[in-house]
mmCIF file with all atom_site columns, C-alpha atoms in Angstrom:
data_model
loop_
_atom_site.group_PDB
_atom_site.id
_atom_site.type_symbol
_atom_site.label_atom_id
_atom_site.label_alt_id
_atom_site.label_comp_id
_atom_site.label_asym_id
_atom_site.label_entity_id
_atom_site.label_seq_id
_atom_site.pdbx_PDB_ins_code
_atom_site.Cartn_x
_atom_site.Cartn_y
_atom_site.Cartn_z
_atom_site.occupancy
_atom_site.B_iso_or_equiv
_atom_site.pdbx_formal_charge
_atom_site.auth_seq_id
_atom_site.auth_comp_id
_atom_site.auth_asym_id
_atom_site.auth_atom_id
_atom_site.pdbx_PDB_model_num
ATOM 1   C CA . UNK A 1 1   ? -184.560 -132.917 46.594  1.00 41.00 ? 1   UNK A CA 1
ATOM 2   C CA . UNK A 1 2   ? -184.755 -130.202 44.266  1.00 38.00 ? 2   UNK A CA 1
ATOM 3   C CA . UNK A 1 3   ? -180.969 -129.828 44.534  1.00 37.00 ? 3   UNK A CA 1
ATOM 4   C CA . UNK A 1 4   ? -180.539 -133.544 43.628  1.00 38.00 ? 4   UNK A CA 1
ATOM 5   C CA . UNK A 1 5   ? -182.794 -133.342 40.722  1.00 40.00 ? 5   UNK A CA 1
ATOM 6   C CA . UNK A 1 6   ? -180.684 -130.362 39.289  1.00 39.00 ? 6   UNK A CA 1
ATOM 7   C CA . UNK A 1 7   ? -177.396 -132.049 39.982  1.00 38.00 ? 7   UNK A CA 1
ATOM 8   C CA . UNK A 1 8   ? -178.637 -135.212 38.076  1.00 40.00 ? 8   UNK A CA 1
ATOM 9   C CA . UNK A 1 9   ? -179.871 -132.855 35.334  1.00 41.00 ? 9   UNK A CA 1
ATOM 10  C CA . UNK A 1 10  ? -176.481 -131.318 35.143  1.00 39.00 ? 10  UNK A CA 1
ATOM 11  C CA . UNK A 1 11  ? -174.687 -134.596 34.942  1.00 40.00 ? 11  UNK A CA 1
ATOM 12  C CA . UNK A 1 12  ? -176.767 -135.941 32.274  1.00 36.00 ? 12  UNK A CA 1
ATOM 13  C CA . UNK A 1 13  ? -176.368 -132.662 30.292  1.00 39.00 ? 13  UNK A CA 1
ATOM 14  C CA . UNK A 1 14  ? -172.536 -133.116 30.669  1.00 37.00 ? 14  UNK A CA 1
ATOM 15  C CA . UNK A 1 15  ? -172.675 -136.823 29.562  1.00 38.00 ? 15  UNK A CA 1
ATOM 16  C CA . UNK A 1 16  ? -174.825 -135.947 26.553  1.00 35.00 ? 16  UNK A CA 1
ATOM 17  C CA . UNK A 1 17  ? -172.529 -133.077 25.387  1.00 38.00 ? 17  UNK A CA 1
ATOM 18  C CA . UNK A 1 18  ? -169.284 -135.319 25.693  1.00 38.00 ? 18  UNK A CA 1
ATOM 19  C CA . UNK A 1 19  ? -171.114 -137.991 23.797  1.00 38.00 ? 19  UNK A CA 1
ATOM 20  C CA . UNK A 1 20  ? -172.030 -135.540 20.919  1.00 37.00 ? 20  UNK A CA 1
ATOM 21  C CA . UNK A 1 21  ? -168.430 -134.356 20.922  1.00 37.00 ? 21  UNK A CA 1
ATOM 22  C CA . UNK A 1 22  ? -167.114 -137.868 20.013  1.00 34.00 ? 22  UNK A CA 1
ATOM 23  C CA . UNK A 1 23  ? -167.237 -138.825 16.213  1.00 32.00 ? 23  UNK A CA 1
ATOM 24  C CA . UNK A 1 24  ? -169.603 -141.616 15.713  1.00 33.00 ? 24  UNK A CA 1
ATOM 25  C CA . UNK A 1 25  ? -167.838 -144.782 14.298  1.00 30.00 ? 25  UNK A CA 1
ATOM 26  C CA . UNK A 1 26  ? -169.639 -147.662 12.995  1.00 33.00 ? 26  UNK A CA 1
ATOM 27  C CA . UNK A 1 27  ? -167.338 -150.738 13.025  1.00 38.00 ? 27  UNK A CA 1
ATOM 28  C CA . UNK A 1 28  ? -167.651 -153.280 10.199  1.00 43.00 ? 28  UNK A CA 1
ATOM 29  C CA . UNK A 1 29  ? -169.486 -156.309 11.142  1.00 48.00 ? 29  UNK A CA 1
ATOM 30  C CA . UNK A 1 30  ? -167.087 -159.123 11.918  1.00 48.00 ? 30  UNK A CA 1
ATOM 31  C CA . UNK A 1 31  ? -168.380 -161.336 9.187   1.00 55.00 ? 31  UNK A CA 1
ATOM 32  C CA . UNK A 1 32  ? -167.515 -158.437 6.650   1.00 58.00 ? 32  UNK A CA 1
ATOM 33  C CA . UNK A 1 33  ? -163.739 -159.237 6.954   1.00 60.00 ? 33  UNK A CA 1
ATOM 34  C CA . UNK A 1 34  ? -164.459 -162.856 6.397   1.00 83.00 ? 34  UNK A CA 1
ATOM 35  C CA . UNK A 1 35  ? -166.610 -162.287 3.367   1.00 87.00 ? 35  UNK A CA 1
ATOM 36  C CA . UNK A 1 36  ? -163.748 -160.302 1.777   1.00 88.00 ? 36  UNK A CA 1
ATOM 37  C CA . UNK A 1 37  ? -161.061 -162.813 2.516   1.00 87.00 ? 37  UNK A CA 1
ATOM 38  C CA . UNK A 1 38  ? -163.309 -165.670 1.343   1.00 90.00 ? 38  UNK A CA 1
ATOM 39  C CA . UNK A 1 39  ? -164.073 -163.826 -1.784  1.00 92.00 ? 39  UNK A CA 1
ATOM 40  C CA . UNK A 1 40  ? -160.284 -163.041 -2.494  1.00 92.00 ? 40  UNK A CA 1
ATOM 41  C CA . UNK A 1 41  ? -159.292 -166.629 -1.453  1.00 92.00 ? 41  UNK A CA 1
ATOM 42  C CA . UNK A 1 42  ? -161.808 -168.027 -4.069  1.00 94.00 ? 42  UNK A CA 1
ATOM 43  C CA . UNK A 1 43  ? -160.393 -165.831 -6.711  1.00 92.00 ? 43  UNK A CA 1
ATOM 44  C CA . UNK A 1 44  ? -156.826 -166.996 -5.917  1.00 91.00 ? 44  UNK A CA 1
ATOM 45  C CA . UNK A 1 45  ? -157.879 -170.602 -6.059  1.00 93.00 ? 45  UNK A CA 1
ATOM 46  C CA . UNK A 1 46  ? -159.303 -169.915 -9.575  1.00 93.00 ? 46  UNK A CA 1
ATOM 47  C CA . UNK A 1 47  ? -156.041 -168.258 -10.377 1.00 92.00 ? 47  UNK A CA 1
ATOM 48  C CA . UNK A 1 48  ? -153.998 -171.230 -9.208  1.00 91.00 ? 48  UNK A CA 1
ATOM 49  C CA . UNK A 1 49  ? -156.377 -173.461 -11.340 1.00 91.00 ? 49  UNK A CA 1
ATOM 50  C CA . UNK A 1 50  ? -155.470 -171.460 -14.327 1.00 90.00 ? 50  UNK A CA 1
ATOM 51  C CA . UNK A 1 51  ? -151.844 -171.631 -13.611 1.00 90.00 ? 51  UNK A CA 1
ATOM 52  C CA . UNK A 1 52  ? -152.075 -175.419 -13.486 1.00 90.00 ? 52  UNK A CA 1
ATOM 53  C CA . UNK A 1 53  ? -153.833 -175.363 -16.789 1.00 89.00 ? 53  UNK A CA 1
ATOM 54  C CA . UNK A 1 54  ? -151.216 -172.868 -18.160 1.00 86.00 ? 54  UNK A CA 1
ATOM 55  C CA . UNK A 1 55  ? -148.393 -175.249 -16.936 1.00 86.00 ? 55  UNK A CA 1
ATOM 56  C CA . UNK A 1 56  ? -150.162 -178.148 -18.561 1.00 86.00 ? 56  UNK A CA 1
ATOM 57  C CA . UNK A 1 57  ? -150.382 -176.578 -21.946 1.00 83.00 ? 57  UNK A CA 1
ATOM 58  C CA . UNK A 1 58  ? -146.776 -175.473 -21.704 1.00 81.00 ? 58  UNK A CA 1
ATOM 59  C CA . UNK A 1 59  ? -145.567 -178.795 -21.181 1.00 79.00 ? 59  UNK A CA 1
ATOM 60  C CA . UNK A 1 60  ? -147.714 -180.689 -23.625 1.00 75.00 ? 60  UNK A CA 1
ATOM 61  C CA . UNK A 1 61  ? -145.239 -179.513 -26.669 1.00 63.00 ? 61  UNK A CA 1
ATOM 62  C CA . UNK A 1 62  ? -148.496 -178.939 -28.851 1.00 66.00 ? 62  UNK A CA 1
ATOM 63  C CA . UNK A 1 63  ? -147.666 -177.274 -32.063 1.00 60.00 ? 63  UNK A CA 1
ATOM 64  C CA . UNK A 1 64  ? -150.058 -174.315 -31.515 1.00 78.00 ? 64  UNK A CA 1
ATOM 65  C CA . UNK A 1 65  ? -149.517 -173.444 -27.738 1.00 84.00 ? 65  UNK A CA 1
ATOM 66  C CA . UNK A 1 66  ? -149.801 -169.648 -27.930 1.00 87.00 ? 66  UNK A CA 1
ATOM 67  C CA . UNK A 1 67  ? -153.474 -169.160 -28.200 1.00 90.00 ? 67  UNK A CA 1
ATOM 68  C CA . UNK A 1 68  ? -154.251 -171.583 -25.251 1.00 88.00 ? 68  UNK A CA 1
ATOM 69  C CA . UNK A 1 69  ? -151.145 -170.162 -23.197 1.00 90.00 ? 69  UNK A CA 1
ATOM 70  C CA . UNK A 1 70  ? -152.416 -166.465 -24.048 1.00 92.00 ? 70  UNK A CA 1
ATOM 71  C CA . UNK A 1 71  ? -155.926 -167.405 -22.875 1.00 92.00 ? 71  UNK A CA 1
ATOM 72  C CA . UNK A 1 72  ? -154.562 -169.047 -19.590 1.00 91.00 ? 72  UNK A CA 1
ATOM 73  C CA . UNK A 1 73  ? -152.055 -166.150 -19.098 1.00 94.00 ? 73  UNK A CA 1
ATOM 74  C CA . UNK A 1 74  ? -154.669 -163.582 -19.495 1.00 95.00 ? 74  UNK A CA 1
ATOM 75  C CA . UNK A 1 75  ? -157.049 -165.372 -16.900 1.00 94.00 ? 75  UNK A CA 1
ATOM 76  C CA . UNK A 1 76  ? -154.123 -165.386 -14.337 1.00 94.00 ? 76  UNK A CA 1
ATOM 77  C CA . UNK A 1 77  ? -153.368 -161.732 -14.812 1.00 96.00 ? 77  UNK A CA 1
ATOM 78  C CA . UNK A 1 78  ? -157.183 -160.555 -14.989 1.00 96.00 ? 78  UNK A CA 1
ATOM 79  C CA . UNK A 1 79  ? -157.653 -162.392 -11.751 1.00 95.00 ? 79  UNK A CA 1
ATOM 80  C CA . UNK A 1 80  ? -154.522 -160.797 -10.154 1.00 96.00 ? 80  UNK A CA 1
ATOM 81  C CA . UNK A 1 81  ? -156.055 -157.172 -11.186 1.00 97.00 ? 81  UNK A CA 1
ATOM 82  C CA . UNK A 1 82  ? -159.459 -158.163 -9.503  1.00 95.00 ? 82  UNK A CA 1
ATOM 83  C CA . UNK A 1 83  ? -157.861 -159.547 -6.366  1.00 95.00 ? 83  UNK A CA 1
ATOM 84  C CA . UNK A 1 84  ? -155.701 -156.206 -5.826  1.00 96.00 ? 84  UNK A CA 1
ATOM 85  C CA . UNK A 1 85  ? -158.858 -154.164 -6.654  1.00 96.00 ? 85  UNK A CA 1
ATOM 86  C CA . UNK A 1 86  ? -160.759 -155.851 -3.683  1.00 94.00 ? 86  UNK A CA 1
ATOM 87  C CA . UNK A 1 87  ? -157.603 -155.619 -1.607  1.00 93.00 ? 87  UNK A CA 1
ATOM 88  C CA . UNK A 1 88  ? -157.376 -151.881 -2.449  1.00 94.00 ? 88  UNK A CA 1
ATOM 89  C CA . UNK A 1 89  ? -160.987 -151.208 -1.529  1.00 92.00 ? 89  UNK A CA 1
ATOM 90  C CA . UNK A 1 90  ? -160.578 -153.244 1.681   1.00 89.00 ? 90  UNK A CA 1
ATOM 91  C CA . UNK A 1 91  ? -157.289 -151.965 2.874   1.00 84.00 ? 91  UNK A CA 1
ATOM 92  C CA . UNK A 1 92  ? -158.011 -153.192 6.541   1.00 83.00 ? 92  UNK A CA 1
ATOM 93  C CA . UNK A 1 93  ? -157.929 -156.811 5.390   1.00 86.00 ? 93  UNK A CA 1
ATOM 94  C CA . UNK A 1 94  ? -154.357 -158.094 5.707   1.00 89.00 ? 94  UNK A CA 1
ATOM 95  C CA . UNK A 1 95  ? -155.305 -161.373 4.260   1.00 90.00 ? 95  UNK A CA 1
ATOM 96  C CA . UNK A 1 96  ? -156.617 -159.767 0.948   1.00 91.00 ? 96  UNK A CA 1
ATOM 97  C CA . UNK A 1 97  ? -153.241 -157.638 0.620   1.00 93.00 ? 97  UNK A CA 1
ATOM 98  C CA . UNK A 1 98  ? -151.390 -160.700 1.070   1.00 94.00 ? 98  UNK A CA 1
ATOM 99  C CA . UNK A 1 99  ? -153.269 -162.517 -1.559  1.00 94.00 ? 99  UNK A CA 1
ATOM 100 C CA . UNK A 1 100 ? -152.744 -159.463 -3.901  1.00 95.00 ? 100 UNK A CA 1
ATOM 101 C CA . UNK A 1 101 ? -149.084 -159.850 -3.643  1.00 96.00 ? 101 UNK A CA 1
ATOM 102 C CA . UNK A 1 102 ? -149.154 -163.549 -4.420  1.00 95.00 ? 102 UNK A CA 1
ATOM 103 C CA . UNK A 1 103 ? -151.538 -162.995 -7.237  1.00 96.00 ? 103 UNK A CA 1
ATOM 104 C CA . UNK A 1 104 ? -149.511 -160.349 -8.755  1.00 97.00 ? 104 UNK A CA 1
ATOM 105 C CA . UNK A 1 105 ? -146.259 -162.452 -8.460  1.00 96.00 ? 105 UNK A CA 1
ATOM 106 C CA . UNK A 1 106 ? -148.151 -165.449 -10.146 1.00 95.00 ? 106 UNK A CA 1
ATOM 107 C CA . UNK A 1 107 ? -149.010 -163.012 -13.053 1.00 95.00 ? 107 UNK A CA 1
ATOM 108 C CA . UNK A 1 108 ? -145.431 -161.782 -13.462 1.00 95.00 ? 108 UNK A CA 1
ATOM 109 C CA . UNK A 1 109 ? -143.972 -165.244 -13.283 1.00 94.00 ? 109 UNK A CA 1
ATOM 110 C CA . UNK A 1 110 ? -146.601 -166.565 -15.959 1.00 93.00 ? 110 UNK A CA 1
ATOM 111 C CA . UNK A 1 111 ? -145.443 -163.639 -18.032 1.00 93.00 ? 111 UNK A CA 1
ATOM 112 C CA . UNK A 1 112 ? -141.843 -164.542 -17.533 1.00 92.00 ? 112 UNK A CA 1
ATOM 113 C CA . UNK A 1 113 ? -142.539 -168.249 -18.564 1.00 90.00 ? 113 UNK A CA 1
ATOM 114 C CA . UNK A 1 114 ? -144.265 -167.376 -21.840 1.00 89.00 ? 114 UNK A CA 1
ATOM 115 C CA . UNK A 1 115 ? -142.455 -168.744 -24.868 1.00 86.00 ? 115 UNK A CA 1
ATOM 116 C CA . UNK A 1 116 ? -140.828 -165.642 -26.560 1.00 84.00 ? 116 UNK A CA 1
ATOM 117 C CA . UNK A 1 117 ? -142.707 -166.315 -29.814 1.00 82.00 ? 117 UNK A CA 1
ATOM 118 C CA . UNK A 1 118 ? -146.074 -165.970 -28.003 1.00 84.00 ? 118 UNK A CA 1
ATOM 119 C CA . UNK A 1 119 ? -147.143 -162.480 -28.544 1.00 84.00 ? 119 UNK A CA 1
ATOM 120 C CA . UNK A 1 120 ? -149.850 -162.238 -25.742 1.00 84.00 ? 120 UNK A CA 1
ATOM 121 C CA . UNK A 1 121 ? -151.190 -159.123 -24.286 1.00 74.00 ? 121 UNK A CA 1
ATOM 122 C CA . UNK A 1 122 ? -149.007 -158.480 -21.082 1.00 58.00 ? 122 UNK A CA 1
#
């Protein structure tokens, strides 16, 4: 009986020692990725709304387009910057990285489509 108790104690000690040797990794909750993706997707939707407004102003042929276009352009590119910052801080989320690429392309395209006489900050 004493031998069985000693063997059990030794097995427990070996098990505990092997557990202590492994690094303790806490997995992010499953909903964390969803929260990040939801946040980035909402921001991307806002960016696409700003792009639609940008296009509306661009096609309106108004005499003074530049202030409005520059405002929409700024919103589009600021959102791209924010989306990519979230993506960078959550590098494990592929959807956030994908939306960063799309948002950056949208900003670049909006910049390319600005009339040459509009001197917006780019």
